[in-house]
Amino acid sequence: MNVLKRNAVIVAALYAVTTPLLAQTSLDSLQHLPEVVVTERYGDREIRSSAPMRILLRKSIRNLNALQLSDVVKHFPGVTVKDFGGIGGLKAVSVRSLGASHTAVNYNGFTINDIQTGQIDIGRFALDNVDMISLNSGQSDNIFQPARLFASASVLNIQSAAPQVGPGKKVNGRASLKAGSFGMFNPAVSTNLKLNEKLSASLSGEWLSANGEYPYILHYGEAGRDSSSVEKRENTDVKNLRLEGALFANFSDKSSGNLRTYYYQSERGLPGATILYNTSGFSKQRLRDNTFFTQAHYLNNLSGRWALQANAKYNHGYVYYLDPEFLNAEGKLENRYRQNEFYGSVSALFRALENLSFSASTDVVMNNMSANLPDFAYPTRYTSLSSLAAKYVSDRLLATASLLYTQTSEHVRSGTAADNRHRLSPYSSLTFQPFEAIDFRLRAFYKNIFRLPTFNDLYYSRVGKRDLKPEDTHQFNIGFTYSTSAGERLPLLTMTTDAYFNKINNKIVAYPNRNIFEWSMMNFGSVEICGVDIALESAFALSSKVKLLAGSSFTFQDSRNKSNSGSPAYNHQLPYTPRFSGSGRAVVETPWLNAAYTLLWSGTRYTSAQNMPENRLSGYADHGISLSKSVEIKHNRIGLSVEALNLGNKNYEIVRNFPMPGRSFRGTISINF
């Protein structure tokens, strides 16, 4: 309790000195789309949005002591990251307790999909070439986008840096080397090429390896406090390779396009849960996954009123899982899964009036999957999504509305196919500035959306159930944003607050059949979520040469299981969802050195559906600091930074029996050429 009180004091202090590291924003100007836009800018970002949106730009990302995307996302209010520990540990994100399958990951305008599980491991995304990360709860105000981006409860956007080559130059780039505790070695390089006046290209790649063998404390006895021993995590090694190339073309003043190819491969151990007297048991499993995709985008501003864009993508995913100690006739278990996706989209935008615009979009998707399992269904799903949207914007009012129609067709090579589905999903949002001279804005949105059962939900051997219904989600949000400035000393102070209510019907849960060894998926669950997200940001000019940027966020989530009033878990908090959590950030910028501090903290959670004392997982706080310096040498900028993570060396867990690393260090050297 004392730890949590101390953390609350730290967060309260950071609220008093807050900064624009995170901001409510609209993506319209960032996308350069010909919509009606009335913006009010503070620093390098806008603050108006009819639905909650948080955004981080490259400079702020580098001040967060973050190595992977998952490290950044933990700073967004309302977000829970299920982290199995270490660099190679799987990491899935849930926004406002809706579950990972309700969050779409949008990479450079295209949704990344995993039809097998519905969850994207966000630990696979490194940050070296990332220019912007944003999170939309509900929906973006940008109505000129593919229908697929209307089809989730929230969207995590990742935008890579576009090529920018100075006048008279043909090439520039950045190379970096990051190394640190537990054998981490991470070289990366990216380059921009100006081929001619209309064509440019970017190439990037990185390698990440680590042995991940960090120490942890294993407690014994009642309440885990009678005695303890220091152990070391095993089978935690990871080797990742990412290669990416993009070609950008400006065909004319009105049309442009880009083509991007991406390859990622990972080989890693899957460390087991820490078990008393058997710390090395159940930790021999290996996971290898490969992802390849190529995607193309085309935009044409046909006239002052009309614009058209088209997208196409092919994605191939491969997963290999090995358990060398599985008890079967072969003495091991080897599973191989392959999935393919073919995707196409066409969108049109019409500016009917000076303040009113409309859009229409149609997407078609084909997904299939194969595996080396006996009696596997070999499923194929055809999906069509069509959206109609409208947007009205003036100096003090912004309103959007959309209607999404989804239709699916299921086919299998073996057995019975799941039911085909078709649904209409409405959305509406509004933000209004009641006082002309005060930048205070009220906002609200409602969204009804669903998530289809995954191939694992439907077709996994002896577990999947063909007649599962989609999870049906209702989202309600009201909130406000307030921004002001007080001269040169306090150029910006921003506060955003949102209260929300979410309800999930037909929640898909695993449920035992005849015994605890035979499970099946069922539409058994219902969940109700009430919450509040608060973010405070500011910038201070301490002197003409020294700036303080600071910020914090706070989240309250009451996430209740409403599935069965006769169940002992009825009305209990959802597993791994803290009622209270938050983050803090502070950066001091000087001409000589930059210093940054970060804090992540979480209250008590429960590890299972029943909130009993034996299922309680203690809260934690994770503090980090960094120092960085950059200098100009012969027209090249050299950067140096050192980081210290988990300063308190706390032996905490986000997932029970999967300890997080203790105190660790990283150092980075980079050159911009």
PDB file of N, CA and C in Angstrom, residues 72 110 142 223 315 330 360 375 392 399 515 548 567 624 639 644 670:
ATOM      1  N   VAL A  72       5.836   1.797 -25.725  1.00  0.00           N
ATOM      2  CA  VAL A  72       5.198   3.096 -25.938  1.00  0.00           C
ATOM      3  C   VAL A  72       3.719   3.036 -25.578  1.00  0.00           C
ATOM      4  N   PHE A 110      -2.531   0.437 -43.648  1.00  0.00           N
ATOM      5  CA  PHE A 110      -3.087  -0.886 -43.900  1.00  0.00           C
ATOM      6  C   PHE A 110      -3.190  -1.655 -42.581  1.00  0.00           C
ATOM      7  N   ASN A 142     -11.043  11.252 -39.570  1.00  0.00           N
ATOM      8  CA  ASN A 142     -10.705  11.139 -40.986  1.00  0.00           C
ATOM      9  C   ASN A 142     -11.680  10.167 -41.644  1.00  0.00           C
ATOM     10  N   ALA A 223       1.947 -17.423   1.314  1.00  0.00           N
ATOM     11  CA  ALA A 223       1.960 -16.037   0.834  1.00  0.00           C
ATOM     12  C   ALA A 223       3.252 -15.698   0.112  1.00  0.00           C
ATOM     13  N   ASN A 315      -0.507 -10.578 -47.975  1.00  0.00           N
ATOM     14  CA  ASN A 315       0.187 -10.895 -46.735  1.00  0.00           C
ATOM     15  C   ASN A 315       0.297 -12.414 -46.586  1.00  0.00           C
ATOM     16  N   GLU A 330       5.787 -39.612 -30.878  1.00  0.00           N
ATOM     17  CA  GLU A 330       7.000 -39.045 -31.475  1.00  0.00           C
ATOM     18  C   GLU A 330       7.918 -38.418 -30.426  1.00  0.00           C
ATOM     19  N   ALA A 360     -17.287   7.275 -49.358  1.00  0.00           N
ATOM     20  CA  ALA A 360     -17.756   5.899 -49.531  1.00  0.00           C
ATOM     21  C   ALA A 360     -16.534   5.021 -49.765  1.00  0.00           C
ATOM     22  N   ASP A 375      -7.091 -33.854 -39.676  1.00  0.00           N
ATOM     23  CA  ASP A 375      -8.484 -33.416 -39.803  1.00  0.00           C
ATOM     24  C   ASP A 375      -8.632 -31.901 -39.728  1.00  0.00           C
ATOM     25  N   TYR A 392     -19.092  17.075 -40.892  1.00  0.00           N
ATOM     26  CA  TYR A 392     -19.359  18.515 -40.921  1.00  0.00           C
ATOM     27  C   TYR A 392     -18.391  19.190 -39.964  1.00  0.00           C
ATOM     28  N   ALA A 399     -18.608  17.255 -36.457  1.00  0.00           N
ATOM     29  CA  ALA A 399     -19.513  16.107 -36.312  1.00  0.00           C
ATOM     30  C   ALA A 399     -19.229  15.110 -37.419  1.00  0.00           C
ATOM     31  N   ASN A 515     -15.057 -32.537 -19.009  1.00  0.00           N
ATOM     32  CA  ASN A 515     -14.090 -32.519 -17.929  1.00  0.00           C
ATOM     33  C   ASN A 515     -13.119 -31.380 -18.176  1.00  0.00           C
ATOM     34  N   LEU A 548      11.218  22.431 -19.957  1.00  0.00           N
ATOM     35  CA  LEU A 548      10.719  21.264 -19.238  1.00  0.00           C
ATOM     36  C   LEU A 548       9.443  20.804 -19.914  1.00  0.00           C
ATOM     37  N   SER A 567     -22.978 -17.594 -11.223  1.00  0.00           N
ATOM     38  CA  SER A 567     -21.572 -17.975 -11.203  1.00  0.00           C
ATOM     39  C   SER A 567     -20.854 -17.305 -10.036  1.00  0.00           C
ATOM     40  N   GLY A 624      12.125   4.734 -14.999  1.00  0.00           N
ATOM     41  CA  GLY A 624      13.254   4.717 -15.919  1.00  0.00           C
ATOM     42  C   GLY A 624      13.787   6.118 -16.148  1.00  0.00           C
ATOM     43  N   GLY A 639      24.459  11.026 -32.256  1.00  0.00           N
ATOM     44  CA  GLY A 639      23.653  10.980 -31.046  1.00  0.00           C
ATOM     45  C   GLY A 639      24.143   9.896 -30.095  1.00  0.00           C
ATOM     46  N   ALA A 644      18.556   3.743 -18.035  1.00  0.00           N
ATOM     47  CA  ALA A 644      18.460   2.829 -16.900  1.00  0.00           C
ATOM     48  C   ALA A 644      16.980   2.526 -16.691  1.00  0.00           C
ATOM     49  N   SER A 670      24.146   6.719 -32.503  1.00  0.00           N
ATOM     50  CA  SER A 670      23.511   6.843 -33.816  1.00  0.00           C
ATOM     51  C   SER A 670      24.184   7.956 -34.598  1.00  0.00           C
TER      52      SER A 670
END
